Coordinates of C-alpha atoms in Angstrom, one line a residue:
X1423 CA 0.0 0.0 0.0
X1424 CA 1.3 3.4 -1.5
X1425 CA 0.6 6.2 0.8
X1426 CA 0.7 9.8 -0.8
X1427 CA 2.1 13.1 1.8
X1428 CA -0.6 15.0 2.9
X1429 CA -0.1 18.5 1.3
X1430 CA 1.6 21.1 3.1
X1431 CA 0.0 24.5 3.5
X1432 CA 1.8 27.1 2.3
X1433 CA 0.8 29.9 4.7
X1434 CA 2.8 28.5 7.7
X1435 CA 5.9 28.4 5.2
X1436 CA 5.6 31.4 4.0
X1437 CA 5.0 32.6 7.2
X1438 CA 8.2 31.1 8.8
X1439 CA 9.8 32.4 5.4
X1440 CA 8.8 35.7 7.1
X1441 CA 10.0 35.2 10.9
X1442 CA 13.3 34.0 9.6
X1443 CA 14.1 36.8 7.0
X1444 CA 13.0 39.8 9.6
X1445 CA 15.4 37.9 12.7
X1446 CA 17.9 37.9 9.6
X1447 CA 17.4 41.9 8.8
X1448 CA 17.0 42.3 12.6
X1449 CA 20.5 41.3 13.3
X1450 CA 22.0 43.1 10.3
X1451 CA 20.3 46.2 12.1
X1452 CA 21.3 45.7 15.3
X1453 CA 25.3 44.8 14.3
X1454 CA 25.5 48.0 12.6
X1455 CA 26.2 50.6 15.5
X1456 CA 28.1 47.8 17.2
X1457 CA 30.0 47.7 13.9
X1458 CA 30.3 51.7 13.0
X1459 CA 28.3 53.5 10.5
X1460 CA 31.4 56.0 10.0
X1461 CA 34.9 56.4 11.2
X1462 CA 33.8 58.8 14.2
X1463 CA 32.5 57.5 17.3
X1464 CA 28.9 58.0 19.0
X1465 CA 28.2 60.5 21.2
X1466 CA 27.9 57.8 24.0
X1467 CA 27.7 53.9 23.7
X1468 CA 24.4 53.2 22.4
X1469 CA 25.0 50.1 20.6
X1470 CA 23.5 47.8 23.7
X1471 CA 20.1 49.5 23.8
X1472 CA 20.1 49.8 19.3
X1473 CA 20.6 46.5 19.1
X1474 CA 18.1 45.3 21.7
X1475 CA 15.5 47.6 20.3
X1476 CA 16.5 46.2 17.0
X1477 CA 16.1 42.7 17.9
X1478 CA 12.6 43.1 19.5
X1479 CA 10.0 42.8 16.9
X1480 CA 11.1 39.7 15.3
X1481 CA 11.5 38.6 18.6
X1482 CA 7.7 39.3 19.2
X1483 CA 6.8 37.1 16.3
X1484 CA 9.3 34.4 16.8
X1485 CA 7.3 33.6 20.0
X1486 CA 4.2 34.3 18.6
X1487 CA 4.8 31.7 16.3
X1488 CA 6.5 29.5 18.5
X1489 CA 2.8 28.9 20.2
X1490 CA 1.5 28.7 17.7
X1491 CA -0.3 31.8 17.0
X1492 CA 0.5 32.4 13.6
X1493 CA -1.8 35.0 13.0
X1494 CA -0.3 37.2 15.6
X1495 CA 3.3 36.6 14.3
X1496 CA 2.2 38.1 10.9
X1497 CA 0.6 41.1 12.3
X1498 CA 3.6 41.9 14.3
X1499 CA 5.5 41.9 11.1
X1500 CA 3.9 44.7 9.8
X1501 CA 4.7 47.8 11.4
X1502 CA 8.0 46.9 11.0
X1503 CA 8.4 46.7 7.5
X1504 CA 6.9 49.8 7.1
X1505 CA 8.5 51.8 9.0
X1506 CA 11.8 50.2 7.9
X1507 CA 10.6 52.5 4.6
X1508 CA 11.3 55.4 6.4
X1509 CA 13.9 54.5 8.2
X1510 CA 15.6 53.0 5.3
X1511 CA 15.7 56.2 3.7
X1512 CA 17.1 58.2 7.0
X1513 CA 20.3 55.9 7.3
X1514 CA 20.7 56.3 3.7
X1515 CA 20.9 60.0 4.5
X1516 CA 24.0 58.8 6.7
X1517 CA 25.4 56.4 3.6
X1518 CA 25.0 59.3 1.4
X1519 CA 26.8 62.8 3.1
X1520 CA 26.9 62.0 6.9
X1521 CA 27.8 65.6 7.6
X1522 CA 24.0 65.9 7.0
X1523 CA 22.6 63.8 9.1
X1524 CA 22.2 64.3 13.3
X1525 CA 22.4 60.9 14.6
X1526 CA 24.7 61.2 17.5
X1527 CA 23.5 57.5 18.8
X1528 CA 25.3 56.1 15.9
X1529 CA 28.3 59.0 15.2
X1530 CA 29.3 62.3 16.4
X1531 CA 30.7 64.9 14.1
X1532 CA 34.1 66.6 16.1
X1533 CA 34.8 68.9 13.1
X1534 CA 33.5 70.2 10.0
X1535 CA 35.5 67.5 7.8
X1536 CA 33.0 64.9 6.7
X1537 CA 33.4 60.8 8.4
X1538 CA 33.8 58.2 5.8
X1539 CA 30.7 55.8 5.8
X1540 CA 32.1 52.0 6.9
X1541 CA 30.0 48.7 6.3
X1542 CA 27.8 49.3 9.3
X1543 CA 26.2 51.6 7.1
X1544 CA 25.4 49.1 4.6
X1545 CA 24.4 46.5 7.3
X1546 CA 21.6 48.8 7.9
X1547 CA 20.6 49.5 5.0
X1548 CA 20.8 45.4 4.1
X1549 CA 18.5 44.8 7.5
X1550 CA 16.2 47.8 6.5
X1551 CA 15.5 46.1 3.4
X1552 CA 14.9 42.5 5.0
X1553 CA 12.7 43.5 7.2
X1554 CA 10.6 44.8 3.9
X1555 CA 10.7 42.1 2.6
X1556 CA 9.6 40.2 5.8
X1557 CA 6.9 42.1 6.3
X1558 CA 5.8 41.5 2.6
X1559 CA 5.2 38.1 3.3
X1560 CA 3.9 38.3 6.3
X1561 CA 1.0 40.3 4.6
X1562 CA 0.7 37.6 2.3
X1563 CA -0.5 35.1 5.2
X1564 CA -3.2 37.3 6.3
X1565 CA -5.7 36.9 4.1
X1566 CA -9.6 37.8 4.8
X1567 CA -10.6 36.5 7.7
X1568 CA -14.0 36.6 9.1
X1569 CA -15.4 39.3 11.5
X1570 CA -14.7 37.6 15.2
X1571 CA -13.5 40.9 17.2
X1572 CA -14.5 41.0 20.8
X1573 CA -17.2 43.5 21.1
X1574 CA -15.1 44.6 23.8
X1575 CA -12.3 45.8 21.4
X1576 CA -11.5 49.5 21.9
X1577 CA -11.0 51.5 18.9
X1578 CA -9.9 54.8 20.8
X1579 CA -7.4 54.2 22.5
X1580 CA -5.3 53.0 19.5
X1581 CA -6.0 55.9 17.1
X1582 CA -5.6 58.1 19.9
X1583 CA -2.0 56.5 20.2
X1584 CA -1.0 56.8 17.3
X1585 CA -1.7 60.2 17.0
X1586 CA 0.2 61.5 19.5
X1587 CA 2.8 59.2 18.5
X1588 CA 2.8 60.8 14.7
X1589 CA 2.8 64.3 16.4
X1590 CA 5.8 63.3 18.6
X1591 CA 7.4 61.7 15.9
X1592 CA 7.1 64.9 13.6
X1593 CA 8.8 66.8 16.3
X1594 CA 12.3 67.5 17.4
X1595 CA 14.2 64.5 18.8
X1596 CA 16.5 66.2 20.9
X1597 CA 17.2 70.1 21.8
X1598 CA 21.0 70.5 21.0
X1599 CA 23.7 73.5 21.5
X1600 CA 25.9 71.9 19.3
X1601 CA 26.4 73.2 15.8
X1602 CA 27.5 69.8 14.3
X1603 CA 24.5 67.8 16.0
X1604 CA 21.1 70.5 14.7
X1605 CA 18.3 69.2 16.9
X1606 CA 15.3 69.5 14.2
X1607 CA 12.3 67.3 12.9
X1608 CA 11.7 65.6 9.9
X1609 CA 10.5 69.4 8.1
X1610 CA 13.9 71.3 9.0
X1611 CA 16.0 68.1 7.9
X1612 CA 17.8 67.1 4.1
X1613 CA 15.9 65.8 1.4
X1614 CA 15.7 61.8 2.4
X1615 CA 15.2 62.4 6.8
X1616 CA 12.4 64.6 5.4
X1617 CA 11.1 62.0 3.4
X1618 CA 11.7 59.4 6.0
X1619 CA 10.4 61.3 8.8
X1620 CA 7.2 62.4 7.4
X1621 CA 6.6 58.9 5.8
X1622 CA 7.1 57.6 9.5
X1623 CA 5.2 60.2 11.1
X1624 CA 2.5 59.4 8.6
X1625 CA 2.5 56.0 9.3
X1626 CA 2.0 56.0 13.2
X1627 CA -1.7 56.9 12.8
X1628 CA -2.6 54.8 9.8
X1629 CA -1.0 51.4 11.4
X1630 CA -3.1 52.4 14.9
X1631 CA -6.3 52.8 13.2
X1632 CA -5.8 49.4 10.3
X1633 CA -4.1 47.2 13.4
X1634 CA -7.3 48.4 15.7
X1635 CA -9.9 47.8 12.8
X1636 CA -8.2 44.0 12.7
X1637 CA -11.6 41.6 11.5
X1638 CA -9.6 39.3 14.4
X1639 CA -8.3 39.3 18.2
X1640 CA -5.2 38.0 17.2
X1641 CA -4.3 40.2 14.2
X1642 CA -5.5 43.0 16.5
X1643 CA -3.2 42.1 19.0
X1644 CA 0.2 41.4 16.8
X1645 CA -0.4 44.6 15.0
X1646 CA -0.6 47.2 18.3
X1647 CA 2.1 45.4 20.0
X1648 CA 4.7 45.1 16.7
X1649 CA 3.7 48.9 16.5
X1650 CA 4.3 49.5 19.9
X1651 CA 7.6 47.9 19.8
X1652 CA 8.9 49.8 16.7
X1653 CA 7.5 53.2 18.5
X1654 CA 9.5 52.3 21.8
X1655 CA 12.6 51.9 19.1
X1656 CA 12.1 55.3 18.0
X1657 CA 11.8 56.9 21.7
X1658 CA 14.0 55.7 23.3
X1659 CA 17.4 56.6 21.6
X1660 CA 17.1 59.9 21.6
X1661 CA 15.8 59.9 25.2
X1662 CA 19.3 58.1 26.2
X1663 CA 20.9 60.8 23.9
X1664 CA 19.7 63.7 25.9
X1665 CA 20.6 62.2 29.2
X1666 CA 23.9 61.2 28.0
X1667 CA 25.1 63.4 25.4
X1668 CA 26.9 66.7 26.6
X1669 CA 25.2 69.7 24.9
X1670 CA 22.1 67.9 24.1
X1671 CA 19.1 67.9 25.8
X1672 CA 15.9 66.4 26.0
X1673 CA 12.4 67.3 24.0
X1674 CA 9.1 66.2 24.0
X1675 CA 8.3 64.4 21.2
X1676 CA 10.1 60.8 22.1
X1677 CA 8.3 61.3 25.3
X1678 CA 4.8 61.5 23.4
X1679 CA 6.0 58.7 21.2
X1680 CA 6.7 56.4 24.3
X1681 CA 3.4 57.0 26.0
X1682 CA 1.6 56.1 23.2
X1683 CA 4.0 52.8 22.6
X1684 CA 3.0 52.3 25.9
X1685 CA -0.7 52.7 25.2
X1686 CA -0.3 50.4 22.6
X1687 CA 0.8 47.3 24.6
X1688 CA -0.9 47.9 27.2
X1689 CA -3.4 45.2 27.9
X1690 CA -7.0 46.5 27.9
X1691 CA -9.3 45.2 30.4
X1692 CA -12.5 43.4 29.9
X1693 CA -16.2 45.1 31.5
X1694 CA -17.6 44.0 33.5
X1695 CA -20.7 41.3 32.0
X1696 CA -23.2 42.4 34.8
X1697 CA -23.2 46.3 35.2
X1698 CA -26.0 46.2 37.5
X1699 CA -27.8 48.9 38.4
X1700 CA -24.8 51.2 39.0
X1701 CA -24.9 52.0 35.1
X1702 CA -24.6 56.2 34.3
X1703 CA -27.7 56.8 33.1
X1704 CA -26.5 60.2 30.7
X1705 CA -29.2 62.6 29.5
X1706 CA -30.1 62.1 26.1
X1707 CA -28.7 63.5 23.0
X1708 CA -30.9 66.8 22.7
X1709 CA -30.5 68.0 26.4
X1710 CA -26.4 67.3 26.0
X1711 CA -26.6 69.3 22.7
X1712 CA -28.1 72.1 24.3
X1713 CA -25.6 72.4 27.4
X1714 CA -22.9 72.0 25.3
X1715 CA -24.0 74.5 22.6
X1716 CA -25.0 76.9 25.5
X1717 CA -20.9 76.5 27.0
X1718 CA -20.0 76.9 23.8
X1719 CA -22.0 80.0 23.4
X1720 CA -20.6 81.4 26.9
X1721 CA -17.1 80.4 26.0
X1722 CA -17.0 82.7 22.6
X1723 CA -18.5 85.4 24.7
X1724 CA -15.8 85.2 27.3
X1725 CA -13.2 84.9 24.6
X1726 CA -15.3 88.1 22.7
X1727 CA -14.9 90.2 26.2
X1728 CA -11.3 89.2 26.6
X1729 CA -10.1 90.2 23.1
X1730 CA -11.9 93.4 23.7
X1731 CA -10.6 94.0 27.3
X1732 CA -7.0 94.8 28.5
X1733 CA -4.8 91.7 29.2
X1734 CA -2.4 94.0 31.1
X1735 CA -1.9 96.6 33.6
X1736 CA 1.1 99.2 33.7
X1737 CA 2.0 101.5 36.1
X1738 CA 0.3 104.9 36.3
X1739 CA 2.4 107.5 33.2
X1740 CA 2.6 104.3 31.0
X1741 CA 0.5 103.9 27.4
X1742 CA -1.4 100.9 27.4
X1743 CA 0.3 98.1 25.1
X1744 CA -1.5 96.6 22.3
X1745 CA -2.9 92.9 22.8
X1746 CA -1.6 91.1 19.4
X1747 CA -1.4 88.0 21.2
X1748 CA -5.3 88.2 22.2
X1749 CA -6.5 89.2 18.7
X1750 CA -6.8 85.6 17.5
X1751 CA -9.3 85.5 20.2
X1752 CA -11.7 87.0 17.7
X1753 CA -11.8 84.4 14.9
X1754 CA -12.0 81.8 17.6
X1755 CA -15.1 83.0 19.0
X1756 CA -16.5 83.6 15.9
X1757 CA -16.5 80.1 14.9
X1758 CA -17.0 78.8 18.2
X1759 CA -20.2 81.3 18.6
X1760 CA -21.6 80.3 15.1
X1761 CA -21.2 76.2 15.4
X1762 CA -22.9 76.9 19.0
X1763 CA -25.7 78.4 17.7
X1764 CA -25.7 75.7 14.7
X1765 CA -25.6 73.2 17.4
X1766 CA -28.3 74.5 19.0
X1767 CA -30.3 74.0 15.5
X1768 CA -28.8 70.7 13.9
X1769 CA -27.3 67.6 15.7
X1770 CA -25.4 66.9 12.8
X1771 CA -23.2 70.0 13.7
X1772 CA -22.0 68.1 16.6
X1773 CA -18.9 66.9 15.2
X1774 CA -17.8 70.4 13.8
X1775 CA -18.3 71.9 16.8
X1776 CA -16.0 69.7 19.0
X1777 CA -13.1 70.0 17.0
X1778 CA -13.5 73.8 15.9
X1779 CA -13.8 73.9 20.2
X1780 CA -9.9 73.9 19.8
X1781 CA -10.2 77.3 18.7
X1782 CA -10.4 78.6 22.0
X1783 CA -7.5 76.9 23.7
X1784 CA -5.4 77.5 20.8
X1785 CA -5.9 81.6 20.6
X1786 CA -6.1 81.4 24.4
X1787 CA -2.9 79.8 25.7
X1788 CA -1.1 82.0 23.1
X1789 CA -2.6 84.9 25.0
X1790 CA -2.2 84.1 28.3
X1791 CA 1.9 82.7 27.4
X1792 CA 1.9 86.8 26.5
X1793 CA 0.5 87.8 29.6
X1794 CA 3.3 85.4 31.7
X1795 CA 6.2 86.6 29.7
X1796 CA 5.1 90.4 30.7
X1797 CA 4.1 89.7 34.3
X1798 CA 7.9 88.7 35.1
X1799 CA 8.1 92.5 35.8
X1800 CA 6.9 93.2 38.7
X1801 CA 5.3 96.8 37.9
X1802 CA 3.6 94.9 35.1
X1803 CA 0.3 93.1 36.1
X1804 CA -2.5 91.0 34.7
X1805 CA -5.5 92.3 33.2
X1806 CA -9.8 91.9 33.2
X1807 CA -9.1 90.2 30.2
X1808 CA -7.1 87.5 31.7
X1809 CA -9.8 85.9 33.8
X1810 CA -12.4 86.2 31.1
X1811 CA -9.8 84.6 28.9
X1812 CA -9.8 81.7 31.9
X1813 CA -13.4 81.5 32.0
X1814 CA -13.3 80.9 28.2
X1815 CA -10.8 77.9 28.9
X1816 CA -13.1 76.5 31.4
X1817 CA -16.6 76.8 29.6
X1818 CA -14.8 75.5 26.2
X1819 CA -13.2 72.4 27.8
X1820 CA -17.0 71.8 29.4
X1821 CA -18.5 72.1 26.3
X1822 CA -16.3 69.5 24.3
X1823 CA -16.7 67.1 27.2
X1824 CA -20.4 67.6 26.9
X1825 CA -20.3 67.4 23.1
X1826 CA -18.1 64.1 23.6
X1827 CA -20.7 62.4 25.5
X1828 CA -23.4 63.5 23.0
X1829 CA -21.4 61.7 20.3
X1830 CA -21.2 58.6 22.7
X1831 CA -24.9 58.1 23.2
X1832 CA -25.4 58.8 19.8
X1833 CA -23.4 55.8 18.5
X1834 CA -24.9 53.9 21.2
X1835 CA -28.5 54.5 20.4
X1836 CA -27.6 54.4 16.7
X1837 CA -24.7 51.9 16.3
X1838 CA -21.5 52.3 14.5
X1839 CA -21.3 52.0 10.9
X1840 CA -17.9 51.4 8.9
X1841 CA -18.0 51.7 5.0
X1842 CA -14.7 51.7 3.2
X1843 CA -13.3 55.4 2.1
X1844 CA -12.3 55.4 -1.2
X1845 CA -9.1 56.3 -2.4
X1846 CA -9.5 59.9 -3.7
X1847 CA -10.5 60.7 0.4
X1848 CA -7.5 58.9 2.2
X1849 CA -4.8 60.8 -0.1
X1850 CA -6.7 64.3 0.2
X1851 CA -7.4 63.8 4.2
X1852 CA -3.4 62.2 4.6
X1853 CA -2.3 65.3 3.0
X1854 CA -4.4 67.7 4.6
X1855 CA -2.8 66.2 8.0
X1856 CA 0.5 66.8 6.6
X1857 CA 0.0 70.4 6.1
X1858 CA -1.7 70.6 9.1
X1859 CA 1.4 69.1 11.0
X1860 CA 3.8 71.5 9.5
X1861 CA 0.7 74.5 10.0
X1862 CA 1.2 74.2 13.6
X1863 CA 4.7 73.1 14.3
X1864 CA 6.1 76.0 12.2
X1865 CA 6.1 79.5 12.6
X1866 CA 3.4 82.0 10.8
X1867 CA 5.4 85.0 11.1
X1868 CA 9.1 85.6 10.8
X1869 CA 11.1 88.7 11.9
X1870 CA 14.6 89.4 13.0
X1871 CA 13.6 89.8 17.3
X1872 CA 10.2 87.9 17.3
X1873 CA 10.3 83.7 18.8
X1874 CA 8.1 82.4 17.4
X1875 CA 5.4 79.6 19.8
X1876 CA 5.9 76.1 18.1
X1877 CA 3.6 73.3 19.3
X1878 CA 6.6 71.6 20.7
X1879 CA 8.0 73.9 22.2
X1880 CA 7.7 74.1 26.6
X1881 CA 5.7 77.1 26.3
X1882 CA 2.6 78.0 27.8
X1883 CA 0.9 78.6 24.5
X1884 CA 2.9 76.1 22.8
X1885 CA 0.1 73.3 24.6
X1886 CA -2.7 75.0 22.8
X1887 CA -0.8 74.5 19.3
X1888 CA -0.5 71.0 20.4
X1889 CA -4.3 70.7 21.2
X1890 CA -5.3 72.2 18.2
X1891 CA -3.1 69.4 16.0
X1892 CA -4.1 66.8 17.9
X1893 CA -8.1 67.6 17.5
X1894 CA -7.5 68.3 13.8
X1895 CA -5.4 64.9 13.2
X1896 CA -7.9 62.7 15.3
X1897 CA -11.2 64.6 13.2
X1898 CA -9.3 63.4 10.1
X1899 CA -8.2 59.7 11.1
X1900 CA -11.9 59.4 12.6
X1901 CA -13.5 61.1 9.6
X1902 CA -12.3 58.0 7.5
X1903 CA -14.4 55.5 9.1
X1904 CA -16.7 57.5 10.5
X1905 CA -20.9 58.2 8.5
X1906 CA -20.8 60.5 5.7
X1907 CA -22.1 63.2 7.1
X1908 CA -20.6 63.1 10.5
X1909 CA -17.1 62.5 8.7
X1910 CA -17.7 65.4 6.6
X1911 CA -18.6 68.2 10.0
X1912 CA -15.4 66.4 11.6
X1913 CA -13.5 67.5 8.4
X1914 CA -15.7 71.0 8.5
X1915 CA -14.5 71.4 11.9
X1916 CA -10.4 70.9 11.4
X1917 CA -11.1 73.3 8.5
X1918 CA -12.1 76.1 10.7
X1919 CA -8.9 75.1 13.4
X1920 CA -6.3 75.3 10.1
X1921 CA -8.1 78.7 8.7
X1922 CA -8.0 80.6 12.2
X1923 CA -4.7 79.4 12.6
X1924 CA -3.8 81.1 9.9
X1925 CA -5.5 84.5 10.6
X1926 CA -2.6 84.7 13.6
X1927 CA -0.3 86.4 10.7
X1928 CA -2.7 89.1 9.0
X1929 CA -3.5 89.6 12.7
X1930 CA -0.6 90.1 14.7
X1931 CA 1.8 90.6 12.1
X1932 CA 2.6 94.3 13.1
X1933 CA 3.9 93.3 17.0
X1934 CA 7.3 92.9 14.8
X1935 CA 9.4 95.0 12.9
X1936 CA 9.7 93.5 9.2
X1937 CA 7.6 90.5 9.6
X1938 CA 7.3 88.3 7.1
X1939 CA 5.1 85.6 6.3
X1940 CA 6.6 82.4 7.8
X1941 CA 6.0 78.3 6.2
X1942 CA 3.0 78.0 8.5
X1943 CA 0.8 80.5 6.9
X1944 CA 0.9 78.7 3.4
X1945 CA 0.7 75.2 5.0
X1946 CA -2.4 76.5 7.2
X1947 CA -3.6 77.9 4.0
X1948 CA -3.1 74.7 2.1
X1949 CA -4.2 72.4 4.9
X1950 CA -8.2 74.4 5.3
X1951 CA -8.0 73.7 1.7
X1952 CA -7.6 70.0 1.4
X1953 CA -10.3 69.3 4.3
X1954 CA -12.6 71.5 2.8
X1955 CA -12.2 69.1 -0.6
X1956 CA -12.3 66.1 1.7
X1957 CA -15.0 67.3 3.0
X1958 CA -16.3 67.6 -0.1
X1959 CA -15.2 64.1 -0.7
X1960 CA -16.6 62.7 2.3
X1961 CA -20.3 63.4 1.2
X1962 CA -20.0 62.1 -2.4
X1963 CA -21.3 58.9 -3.0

């Protein structure tokens, strides 16, 4: 009796195929700084904690497989390989003119003449491409699998990740004093980092929301904790750098990276089956849209009264000094007053009306990081206008909580419907969050004496930039999967953040002597524009 082998399926070959060729381009990537990328040494020895980082997602998905969980080894793979892209092309950057590059974990310029690249520089650029290719397969093995997601399975916490983990990945690494080491994000570096960063910074958000939208547990799983583990990579270096490294300091951005890789792997607990009768019974969906229309209503009215009212007092014999910082209080309660009222009228204005809340913050914070800077004089104290500018804070932040919880029973009372966006939508809405990223991280207004407030900066009005980018990046990654209308107002709404963002130059551009427009004007410009199309977008069938 002839007995015929029982066929093999491919997708567990293929699969180890894939496990083997990323712990391959894994170790290329982590012998490289033990190797030398150039003749010039690191700024501190880094190699122990590359190479570990290096080595951890295919370690993920070798145990993954090694219990046989296949489909959780092939998610992990993922995040990897793409933002190997990116990464690829920033070492290139370092094969290429290393003079250019600021990577003092891997090589520290002492001089102007420019280091030789050695064959670490290849080996990661070999790895880089491995783990490509590793993650190409890996996609291969995940084919369509049917819907069995806990109903349990949180979709905000992931996207919420990964945007602040694509906000701190578009910021500054590292604040340096040293002219050889520039401290600057992906939009102040050469030609490839640029490309790289961005494409990485991209990427966060996009990988949070596909690995959290996984059809199963397992998938799900692999793909927030591979991402998780190639977001702790990218924090972590150049958190050791500014601790170790002499003239270079620390910045937020890995910081907001590492709490969201954190938020990533975090496990999520299960509720409770039996919630009893201790259940928060909300107010419906009307009465919330009346309160929070109503703070929104006494929020642009306190912002209204601030702009209009002095935001400091001088000494008796002094002129009073012009409030450039709290005109953009205007344009903030303008939107913020007419949404309110909108609100008040249509429920479907709901989703406009909690982004464009960032307004407030945004125009607020800048005002009030004026009114600190002039109060360090002690003849110089604040103003009326400071505490209606408080009250503003308070009623807006009250008002988005409110409109929050509207959206929440909503959903609940309607149910959540996914439809796939087309193409034209994602490449209009990614782009619009790329201007919108350089809109706020940039300066509108140059001049020779004004400092300009970045959003990553530790200024007081620097955190109302940062709210006002992360509202506008969460509208568009939610607007994706979100109901056509509803996508569209959350689109509407990061419009109107963008467009009074970039009122701040037309009105405060006279507080300096030969001011200029600066990159964030045009990018604000160009980012209201491309939600408004994909607003557009979002309502075509």
């Amino acid at each position: 009796m002839i007995r015929t082998a029982e066929p093999v399926s491919p997708t567990p070959t293929r699969l180890r195929a894939a496990v083997g060729v990323a712990v391959l381009g894994s170790a290329l990537t982590a012998a490289a700084p033990a190797v030398g990328v150039v003749d010039a040494p690191p700024a501190f020895t880094a190699w122990p904690l590359l190479a570990l980082l290096a080595l951890l997602p295919a370690a993920l998905a070798v145990v993954f497989l090694s219990r046989g969980q296949e489909l959780t080894a092939a998610a992990a793979l993922v995040a990897p390989a793409v933002f190997a892209v990116g990464r690829l092309l920033n070492d290139l950057q370092v094969a290429v003119n290393p003079v250019a590059a600021s990577r003092p974990e891997l090589f520290r310029p002492v001089d102007l003449a420019a280091p030789s690249p050695t064959a670490g520089a290849w080996l990661l650029v070999a790895g880089h491409v491995l783990v490509i290719a590793a993650g190409a397969l890996a996609v291969a093995t995940l084919g369509a699998e049917p819907d069995v997601r806990s109903e349990h399975a949180t979709f905000f916490v992931p996207a919420t990740a990964g945007i602040v983990a694509g906000i701190g990945l578009f910021a500054a690494p590292f604040t340096s004093t040293d002219a050889l080491i520039p401290g600057r994000g992906p939009f102040e570096s050469p030609t490839l980092p640029m490309a790289g960063g961005l494409l990485v910074t991209l990427a966060a958000p996009a990988l949070a929301v596909l690995a959290a939208s996984a059809t199963t547990n397992e998938a799900r799983r692999g793909g927030l904790l591979g991402l998780a583990a190639v977001l702790l990579a990218l924090a972590l270096p150049p958190i050791a750098t500014g601790l170790a490294a002499d003239r270079v300091g620390l910045a937020v951005g890995p910081f907001l990276v590492l709490a969201a890789a954190v938020a990533l792997a975090w496990p999520q607990p299960a509720p409770k089956a039996d919630s009893g009768p201790h259940d928060v019974v909300l107010p419906g969906t009307r009465r919330l849209h009346v309160i929070a229309a109503v703070l929104g209503l006494v929020a642009a009215a306190s912002a209204a009264v601030s702009a209009s009212t002095a935001q400091l007092v001088l000494p008796a014999g002094f002129p009073p000094p012009t409030d450039y910082a709290a005109r953009l209080l205007w344009p903030a309660a303008v939107v913020t007053a007419v949404l309110a009222a909108a609100l008040l009228a249509k429920a479907s204005v709901r989703p406009a009306f909690t982004v464009a809340a960032a307004t407030i913050p945004m125009a607020a914070l800048a005002a009030l990081d004026a009114v600190f800077a002039a109060t360090r004089i002690n003849t110089v104290q604040p103003g009326t206008g400071v505490w209606f500018t408080v009250l503003a804070l308070v009623a807006i932040a009250a008002a988005a909580v409110t409109a929050a919880l509207a959206g929440a029973v909503e959903r609940d009372e309607t149910g959540t419907v996914r439809a796939q966006p087309p193409l034209p939508l994602i490449a209009t809405t990614l782009l619009a969050v790329l201007f919108a990223l350089g809109a706020f991280g940039l300066p509108v207004l140059r001049a020779p004496d004004y400092v300009p407030i970045g959003a990553f900066g530790l200024r007081v009005g620097s955190w109302g930039l940062l709210l006002a980018l992360v509202a506008v990046v969460a509208a568009a990654v939610i607007a994706l999967n979100a109901r056509p209308g509803r996508g569209a107002a959350l689109l509407l709404g990061a419009a109107a953040v963008t467009g009074v963002r970039a009122l701040e130059y037309p009105l405060t551009a006279a507080r300096a002597a030969e001011a200029a427009p600066g990159p964030a004007l045009w990018l604000a410009a160009s980012a209201t524009g491309a939600f408004l199309i994909a607003a557009a977008l979002r309502t075509a069938r």
